[in-house]
Coordinates of C-alpha atoms in Angstrom, one line a residue:
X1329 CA 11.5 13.0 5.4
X1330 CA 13.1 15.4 7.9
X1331 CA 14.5 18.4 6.1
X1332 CA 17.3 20.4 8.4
X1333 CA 17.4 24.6 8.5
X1334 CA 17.3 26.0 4.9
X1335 CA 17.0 22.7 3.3
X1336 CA 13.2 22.9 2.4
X1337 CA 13.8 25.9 0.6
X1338 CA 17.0 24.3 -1.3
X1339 CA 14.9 22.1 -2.8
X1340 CA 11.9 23.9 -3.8
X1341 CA 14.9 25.6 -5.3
X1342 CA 16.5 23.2 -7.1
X1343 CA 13.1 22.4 -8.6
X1344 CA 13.1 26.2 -9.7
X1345 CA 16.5 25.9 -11.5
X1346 CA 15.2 22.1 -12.7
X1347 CA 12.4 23.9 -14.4
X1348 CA 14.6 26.6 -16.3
X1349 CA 17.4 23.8 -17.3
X1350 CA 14.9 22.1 -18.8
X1351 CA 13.1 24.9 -20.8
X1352 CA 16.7 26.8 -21.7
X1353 CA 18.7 23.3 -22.8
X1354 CA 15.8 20.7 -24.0
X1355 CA 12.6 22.0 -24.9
X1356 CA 14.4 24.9 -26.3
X1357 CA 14.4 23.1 -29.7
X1358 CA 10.2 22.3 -29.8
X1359 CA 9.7 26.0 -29.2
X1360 CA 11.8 27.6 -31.7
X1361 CA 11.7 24.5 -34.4
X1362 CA 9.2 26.6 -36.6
X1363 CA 10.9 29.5 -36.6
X1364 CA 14.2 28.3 -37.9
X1365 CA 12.6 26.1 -40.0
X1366 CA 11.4 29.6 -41.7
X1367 CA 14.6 31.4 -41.2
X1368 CA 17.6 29.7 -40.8
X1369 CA 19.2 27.6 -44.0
X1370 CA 19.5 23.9 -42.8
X1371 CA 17.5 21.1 -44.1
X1372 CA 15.3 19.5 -41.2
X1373 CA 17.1 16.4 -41.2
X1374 CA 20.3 18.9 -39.9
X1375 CA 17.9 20.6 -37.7
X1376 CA 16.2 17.5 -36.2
X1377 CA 20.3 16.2 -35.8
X1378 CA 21.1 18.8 -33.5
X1379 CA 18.9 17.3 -30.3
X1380 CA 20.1 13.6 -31.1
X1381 CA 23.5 14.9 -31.0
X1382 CA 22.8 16.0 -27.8
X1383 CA 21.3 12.9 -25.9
X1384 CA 24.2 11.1 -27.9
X1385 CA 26.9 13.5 -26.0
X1386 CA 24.7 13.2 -22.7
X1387 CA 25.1 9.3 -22.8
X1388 CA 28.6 9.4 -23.4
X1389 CA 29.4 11.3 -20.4
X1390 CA 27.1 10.3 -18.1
X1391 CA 29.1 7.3 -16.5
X1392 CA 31.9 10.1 -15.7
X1393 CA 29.6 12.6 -14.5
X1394 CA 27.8 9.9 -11.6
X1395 CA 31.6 8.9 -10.8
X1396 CA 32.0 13.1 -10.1
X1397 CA 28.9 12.9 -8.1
X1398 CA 30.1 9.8 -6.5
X1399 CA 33.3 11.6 -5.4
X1400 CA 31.4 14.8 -3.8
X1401 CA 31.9 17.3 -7.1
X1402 CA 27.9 18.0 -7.5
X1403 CA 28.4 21.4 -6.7
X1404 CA 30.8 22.0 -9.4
X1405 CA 28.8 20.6 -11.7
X1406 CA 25.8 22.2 -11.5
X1407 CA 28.0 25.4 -11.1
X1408 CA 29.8 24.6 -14.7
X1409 CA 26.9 22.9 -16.2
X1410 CA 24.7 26.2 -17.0
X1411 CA 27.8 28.0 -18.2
X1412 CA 28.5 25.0 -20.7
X1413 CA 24.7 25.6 -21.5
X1414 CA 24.9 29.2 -22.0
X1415 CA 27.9 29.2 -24.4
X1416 CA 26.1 26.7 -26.5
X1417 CA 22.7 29.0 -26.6
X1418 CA 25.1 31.7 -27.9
X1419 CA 27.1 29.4 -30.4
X1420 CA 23.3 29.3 -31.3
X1421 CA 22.6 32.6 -31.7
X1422 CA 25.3 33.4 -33.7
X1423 CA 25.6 30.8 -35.6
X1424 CA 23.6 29.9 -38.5
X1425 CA 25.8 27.3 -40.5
X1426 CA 26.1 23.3 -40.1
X1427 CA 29.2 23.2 -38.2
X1428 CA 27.6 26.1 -35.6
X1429 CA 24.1 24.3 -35.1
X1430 CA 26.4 20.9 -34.6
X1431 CA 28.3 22.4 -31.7
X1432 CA 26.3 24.5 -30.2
X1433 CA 23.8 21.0 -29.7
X1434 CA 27.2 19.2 -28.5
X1435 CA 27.5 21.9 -25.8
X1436 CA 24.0 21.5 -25.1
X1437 CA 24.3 17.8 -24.1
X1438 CA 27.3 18.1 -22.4
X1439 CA 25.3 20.9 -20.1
X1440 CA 22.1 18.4 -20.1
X1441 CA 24.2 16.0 -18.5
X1442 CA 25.8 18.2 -15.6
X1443 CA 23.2 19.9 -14.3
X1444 CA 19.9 18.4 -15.2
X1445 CA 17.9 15.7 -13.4
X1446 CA 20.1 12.7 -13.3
X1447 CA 23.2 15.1 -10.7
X1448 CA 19.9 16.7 -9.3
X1449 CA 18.6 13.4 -7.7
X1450 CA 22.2 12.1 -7.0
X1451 CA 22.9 15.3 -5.3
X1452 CA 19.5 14.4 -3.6
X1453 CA 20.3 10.8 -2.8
X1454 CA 23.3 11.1 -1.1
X1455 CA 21.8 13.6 1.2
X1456 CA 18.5 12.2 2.3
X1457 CA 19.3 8.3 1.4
X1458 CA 16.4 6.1 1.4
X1459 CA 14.1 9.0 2.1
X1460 CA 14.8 10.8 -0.9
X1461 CA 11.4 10.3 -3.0
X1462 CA 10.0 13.4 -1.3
X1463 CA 12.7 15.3 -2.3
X1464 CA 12.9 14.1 -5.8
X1465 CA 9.2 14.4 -5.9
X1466 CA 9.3 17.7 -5.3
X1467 CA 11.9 19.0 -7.9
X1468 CA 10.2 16.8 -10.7
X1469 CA 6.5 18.7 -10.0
X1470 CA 8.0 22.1 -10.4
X1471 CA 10.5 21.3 -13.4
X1472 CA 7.6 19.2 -14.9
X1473 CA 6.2 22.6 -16.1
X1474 CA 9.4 23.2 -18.1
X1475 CA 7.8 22.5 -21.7
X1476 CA 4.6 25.1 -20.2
X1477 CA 7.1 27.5 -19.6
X1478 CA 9.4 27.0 -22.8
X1479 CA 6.5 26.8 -25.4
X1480 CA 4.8 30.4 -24.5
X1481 CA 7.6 32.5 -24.0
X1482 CA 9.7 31.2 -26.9
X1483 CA 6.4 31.4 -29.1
X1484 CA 6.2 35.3 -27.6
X1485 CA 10.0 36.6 -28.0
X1486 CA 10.6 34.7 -31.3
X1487 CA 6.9 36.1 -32.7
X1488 CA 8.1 39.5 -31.4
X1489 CA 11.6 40.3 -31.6
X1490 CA 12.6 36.7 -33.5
X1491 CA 14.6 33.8 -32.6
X1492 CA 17.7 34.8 -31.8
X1493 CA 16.7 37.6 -29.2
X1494 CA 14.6 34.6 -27.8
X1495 CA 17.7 32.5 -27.3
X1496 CA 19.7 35.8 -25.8
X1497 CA 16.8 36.0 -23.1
X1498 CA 17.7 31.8 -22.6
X1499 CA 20.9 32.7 -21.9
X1500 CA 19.9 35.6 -19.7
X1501 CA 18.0 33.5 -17.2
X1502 CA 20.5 31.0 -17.4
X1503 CA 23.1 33.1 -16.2
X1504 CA 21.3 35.7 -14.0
X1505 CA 19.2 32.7 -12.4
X1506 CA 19.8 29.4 -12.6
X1507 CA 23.2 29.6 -12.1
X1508 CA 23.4 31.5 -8.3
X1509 CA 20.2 30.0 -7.5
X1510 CA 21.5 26.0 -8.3
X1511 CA 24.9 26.8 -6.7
X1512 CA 23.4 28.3 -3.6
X1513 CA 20.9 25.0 -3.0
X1514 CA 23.7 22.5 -4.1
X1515 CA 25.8 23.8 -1.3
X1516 CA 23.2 24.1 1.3
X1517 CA 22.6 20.0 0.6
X1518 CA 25.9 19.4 0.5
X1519 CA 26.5 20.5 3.9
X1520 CA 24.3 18.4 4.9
X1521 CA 25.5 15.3 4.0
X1522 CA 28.2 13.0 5.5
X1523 CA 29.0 11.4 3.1
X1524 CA 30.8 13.8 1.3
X1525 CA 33.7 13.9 4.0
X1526 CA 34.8 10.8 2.4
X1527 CA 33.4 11.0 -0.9
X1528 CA 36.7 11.1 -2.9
X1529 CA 37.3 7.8 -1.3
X1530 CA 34.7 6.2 -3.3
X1531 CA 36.6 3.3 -6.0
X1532 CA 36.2 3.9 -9.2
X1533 CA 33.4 1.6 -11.0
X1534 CA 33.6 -0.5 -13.7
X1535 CA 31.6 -2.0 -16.3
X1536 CA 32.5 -4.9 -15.7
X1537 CA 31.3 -4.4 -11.6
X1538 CA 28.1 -3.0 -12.8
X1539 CA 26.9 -5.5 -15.4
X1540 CA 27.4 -8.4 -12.6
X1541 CA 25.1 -5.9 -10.3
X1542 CA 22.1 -8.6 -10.1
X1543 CA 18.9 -6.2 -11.3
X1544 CA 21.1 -3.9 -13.6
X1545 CA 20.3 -5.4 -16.7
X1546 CA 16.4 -5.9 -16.2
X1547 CA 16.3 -2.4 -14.7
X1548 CA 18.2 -0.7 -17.6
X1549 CA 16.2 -3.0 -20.2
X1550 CA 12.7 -1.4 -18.1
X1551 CA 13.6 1.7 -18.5
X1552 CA 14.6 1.5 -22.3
X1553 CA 11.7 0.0 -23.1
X1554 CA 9.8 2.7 -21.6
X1555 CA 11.7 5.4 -23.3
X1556 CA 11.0 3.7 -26.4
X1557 CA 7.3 3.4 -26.0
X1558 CA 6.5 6.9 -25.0
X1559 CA 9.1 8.6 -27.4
X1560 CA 7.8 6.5 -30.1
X1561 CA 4.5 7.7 -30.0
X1562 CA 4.8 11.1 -28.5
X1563 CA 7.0 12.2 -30.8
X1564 CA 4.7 11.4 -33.6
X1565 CA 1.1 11.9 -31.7
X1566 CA 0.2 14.8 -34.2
X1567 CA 0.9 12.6 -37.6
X1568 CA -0.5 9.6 -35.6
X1569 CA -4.1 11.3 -34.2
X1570 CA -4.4 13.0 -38.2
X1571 CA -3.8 9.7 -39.1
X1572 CA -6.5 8.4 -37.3
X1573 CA -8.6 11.4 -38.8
X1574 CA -8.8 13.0 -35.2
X1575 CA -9.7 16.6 -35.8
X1576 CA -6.7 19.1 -35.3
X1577 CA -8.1 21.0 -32.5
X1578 CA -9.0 17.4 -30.3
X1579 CA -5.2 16.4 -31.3
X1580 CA -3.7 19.7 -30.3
X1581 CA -5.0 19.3 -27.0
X1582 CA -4.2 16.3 -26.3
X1583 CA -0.8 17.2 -27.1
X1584 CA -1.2 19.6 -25.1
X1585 CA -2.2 17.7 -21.8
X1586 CA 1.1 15.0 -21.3
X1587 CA 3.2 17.8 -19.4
X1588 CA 0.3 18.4 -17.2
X1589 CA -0.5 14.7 -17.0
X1590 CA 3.1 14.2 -15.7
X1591 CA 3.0 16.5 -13.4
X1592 CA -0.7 14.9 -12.0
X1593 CA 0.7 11.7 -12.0
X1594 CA 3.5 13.0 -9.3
X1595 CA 1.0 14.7 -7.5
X1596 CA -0.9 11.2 -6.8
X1597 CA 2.6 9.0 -6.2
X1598 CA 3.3 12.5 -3.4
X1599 CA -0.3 12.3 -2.5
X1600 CA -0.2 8.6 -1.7
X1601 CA 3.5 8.6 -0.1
X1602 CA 4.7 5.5 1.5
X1603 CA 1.5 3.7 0.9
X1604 CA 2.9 3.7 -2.4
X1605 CA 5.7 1.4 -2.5
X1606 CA 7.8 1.5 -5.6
X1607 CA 7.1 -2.2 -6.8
X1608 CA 3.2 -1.1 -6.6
X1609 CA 4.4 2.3 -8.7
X1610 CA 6.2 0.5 -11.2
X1611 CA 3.6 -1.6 -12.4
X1612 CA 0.9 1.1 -11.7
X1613 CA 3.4 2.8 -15.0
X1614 CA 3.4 -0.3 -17.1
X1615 CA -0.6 -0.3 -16.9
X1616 CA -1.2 3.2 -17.9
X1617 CA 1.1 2.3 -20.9
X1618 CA -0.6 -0.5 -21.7
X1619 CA -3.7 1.3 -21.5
X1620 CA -3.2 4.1 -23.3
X1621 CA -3.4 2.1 -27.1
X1622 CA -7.0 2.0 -25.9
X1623 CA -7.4 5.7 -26.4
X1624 CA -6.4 5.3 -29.9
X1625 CA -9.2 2.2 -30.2
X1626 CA -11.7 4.7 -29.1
X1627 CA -10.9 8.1 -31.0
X1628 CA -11.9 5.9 -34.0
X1629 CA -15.3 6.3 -32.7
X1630 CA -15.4 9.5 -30.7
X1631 CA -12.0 11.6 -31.3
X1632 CA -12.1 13.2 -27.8
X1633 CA -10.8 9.5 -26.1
X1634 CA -7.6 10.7 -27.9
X1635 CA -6.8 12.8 -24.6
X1636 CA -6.8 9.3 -22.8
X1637 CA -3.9 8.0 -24.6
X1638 CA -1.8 11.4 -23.8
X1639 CA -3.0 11.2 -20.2
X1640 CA -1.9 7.8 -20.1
X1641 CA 1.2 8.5 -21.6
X1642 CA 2.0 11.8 -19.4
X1643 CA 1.0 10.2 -16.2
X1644 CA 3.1 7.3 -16.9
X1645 CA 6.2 9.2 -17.3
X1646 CA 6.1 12.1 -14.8
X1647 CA 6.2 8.4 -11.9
X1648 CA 8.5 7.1 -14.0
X1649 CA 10.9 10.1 -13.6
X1650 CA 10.7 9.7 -10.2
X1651 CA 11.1 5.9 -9.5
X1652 CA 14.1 6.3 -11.5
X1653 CA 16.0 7.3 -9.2
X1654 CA 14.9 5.2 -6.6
X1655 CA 14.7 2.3 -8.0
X1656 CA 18.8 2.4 -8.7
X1657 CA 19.0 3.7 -5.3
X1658 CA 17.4 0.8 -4.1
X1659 CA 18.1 -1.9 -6.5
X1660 CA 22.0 -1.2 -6.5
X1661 CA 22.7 0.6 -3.3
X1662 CA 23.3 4.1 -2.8
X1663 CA 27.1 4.2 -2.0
X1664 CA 28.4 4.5 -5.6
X1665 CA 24.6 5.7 -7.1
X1666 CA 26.4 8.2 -9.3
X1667 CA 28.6 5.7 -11.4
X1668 CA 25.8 3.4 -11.6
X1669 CA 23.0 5.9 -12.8
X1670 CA 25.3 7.4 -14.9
X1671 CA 25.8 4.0 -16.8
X1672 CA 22.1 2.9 -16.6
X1673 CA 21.4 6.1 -18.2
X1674 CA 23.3 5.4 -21.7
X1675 CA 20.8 2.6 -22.5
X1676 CA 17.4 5.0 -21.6
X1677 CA 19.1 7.8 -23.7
X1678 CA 20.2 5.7 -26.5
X1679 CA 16.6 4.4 -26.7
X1680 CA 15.4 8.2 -26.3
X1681 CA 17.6 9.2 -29.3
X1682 CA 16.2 6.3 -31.4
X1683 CA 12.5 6.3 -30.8
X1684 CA 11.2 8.9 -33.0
X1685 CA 13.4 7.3 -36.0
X1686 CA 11.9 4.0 -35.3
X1687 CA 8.8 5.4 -35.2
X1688 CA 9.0 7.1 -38.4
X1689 CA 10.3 3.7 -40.0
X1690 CA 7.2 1.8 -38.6
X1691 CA 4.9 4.2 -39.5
X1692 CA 6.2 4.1 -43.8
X1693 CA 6.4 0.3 -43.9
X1694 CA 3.1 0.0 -42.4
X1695 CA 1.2 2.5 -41.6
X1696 CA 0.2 4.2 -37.4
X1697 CA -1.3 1.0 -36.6
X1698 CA 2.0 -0.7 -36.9
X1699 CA 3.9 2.1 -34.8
X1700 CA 1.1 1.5 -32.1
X1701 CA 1.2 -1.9 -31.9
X1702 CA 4.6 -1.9 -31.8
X1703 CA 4.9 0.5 -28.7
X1704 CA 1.8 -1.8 -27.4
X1705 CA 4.8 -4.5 -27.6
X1706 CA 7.5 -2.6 -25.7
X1707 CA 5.1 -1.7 -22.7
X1708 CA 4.4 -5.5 -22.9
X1709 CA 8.0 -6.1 -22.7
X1710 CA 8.5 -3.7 -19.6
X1711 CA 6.4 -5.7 -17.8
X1712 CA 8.3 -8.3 -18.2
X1713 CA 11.2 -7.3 -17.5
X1714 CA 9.8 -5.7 -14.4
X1715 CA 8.0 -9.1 -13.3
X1716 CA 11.8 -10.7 -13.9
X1717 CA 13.0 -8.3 -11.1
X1718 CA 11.3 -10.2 -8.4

């Protein structure tokens, strides 16, 4: 991939402002959970509410977002998108009722959804085409580190000066740097890409159009039943491994290692480069989730195989992020890629949102074992609909 003058270090900057998105407007929630949890007078179920409110708002607009990226407005979006963001971290700060929490969260998705990963790589896309992996590559191994970022400092300003100074200092570096920095690189791509002369040329897309796409269904169903497989167990690894009478120290770091696993596994897919063609990717993803259940098997007998499963997991998703992406791109074209990922992304989100609740049902009517072989079921089911694809 050929990058022109100043477009090497557009990236490298998008992957900067990628990074903070990701640490101010998701894993925001993670990082300060146990301090409003001791402060702030909403039940959980309110407080765990507030993210799924989000992802719901992100899937709603998402179609309309990729037709606005379709259409040449990724600049605008990534310029309004952190402001969105940075009103809804205030509404947070001084708010601390049920109808603040509620719309501050709604702000958040709406901010998630224009100027976060899914206008990144369509920004991305249109500029570099088929070549785009690199690119996309790129932005996902810096922003991977979002949650390494997120977790320390918000541990650091909440333990120090308390949660809402920690959310002040969000907004901060939301406004002093991910703002200029993501409208600077958007408009130095943007430059560079031809198609945006005629972008507002682009016909609208409908549902209709998309669902007769041959691939869309399998590819959104893949991707769903990824989402619900790692969000399943992720989001209850800590209850799971105790389950499992893993000591908490073994199951804290294995917690600890699925951001760095995602960001290895895009190191080997950016290691390997073309020789690693996305059919031979895709089902390199199913295996490690298919594998990972193993770990689990073998922490019963020696707790430290526990780390497997949440390298399997991490690695797994950090590819996935990235053949994403290109598998739309490729799949479905790249003319109208906005609109399209934009629509395949309600299903993925939806399945997001739903996980950790399925999860939580599984696990009372029948214990871990259930909620693992379960998610052993859906990474079954990925491969199948991945092997339907060809």
């Amino acid at each position: 991939m050929g990058f022109a003058a100043g477009e090497r270090r557009a990236v490298w900057t998008l992957a900067l402002t990628q990074a903070l998105g990701y640490a101010c407007f998701f894993y925001i929630f993670a990082a300060l959970l146990i301090y409003w949890q001791r402060e702030v007078w909403l039940s959980d179920a309110v407080l765990a509410a507030g993210p799924l409110l989000a992802t719901f708002v992100s899937a709603v607009v998402a179609p309309a977002v990729g037709r606005r990226v379709d259409r040449g407005g990724a600049v605008a979006m990534m310029a309004v998108g952190p402001v969105i963001g940075a009103v809804a971290l205030i509404c947070l700060a001084l708010s601390g009722g049920v109808a603040g929490w509620f719309l501050a969260w709604a702000g958040l998705g709406v901010a998630q959804a224009l100027c976060l990963y899914d206008v990144c790589f369509g920004l991305l896309i249109r500029r570099f085409g088929a070549t785009a992996r690199g690119a996309i590559t790129r932005v996902t191994l810096v922003a991977g580190l979002a949650s390494t970022l997120a977790f320390p400092a918000g541990a650091w300003l909440a333990g120090g000066w308390g949660w809402r100074f920690a959310l002040w200092c969000a907004v901060a570096v939301v406004l002093g740097a991910m703002l200029p920095l993501q409208i600077w690189a958007a408009r130095v791509l943007v430059r560079g890409t031809v198609a945006a002369a005629v972008a507002r040329d682009v016909p609208r897309l409908r549902w209709g159009e998309v669902l007769r796409m041959p691939g869309f269904l399998l590819l959104a169903l893949f991707f769903a039943l990824v989402n619900l497989n790692h969000w399943m167990l992720v989001n209850h690894i800590r209850p799971m491994l105790e389950a499992l009478q893993v000591p908490d120290g073994t199951a804290i770091l294995a917690a600890s290692v699925i951001g760095p696993a995602q960001v290895l596994g895009r190191v080997i897919l950016a290691g390997m480069g073309a020789r690693a063609g996305t059919a031979a990717a895709s089902w390199a993803t199913v295996a490690a989730l298919l594998l990972a259940p193993l770990g689990l098997l073998g922490a019963l007998g020696w707790a430290g195989a526990a780390v497997g499963f949440a390298a399997c997991q991490g690695i797994a998703m950090g590819v996935v992020t990235i053949l994403r992406p290109v598998l739309i791109a490729e799949t479905l074209g790249q003319q109208r890629y906005g609109a399209v990922a934009g629509m395949m992304a309600i299903p993925g989100l939806a399945a997001m949102a739903v996980a950790p609740l399925i999860g939580t049902a599984l696990e009372a009517v029948g214990g871990v074992w259930l909620m693992i072989g379960t998610g052993f079921l859906f990474a079954l089911a990925a491969a199948g609909a991945l092997a339907a694809r060809r």
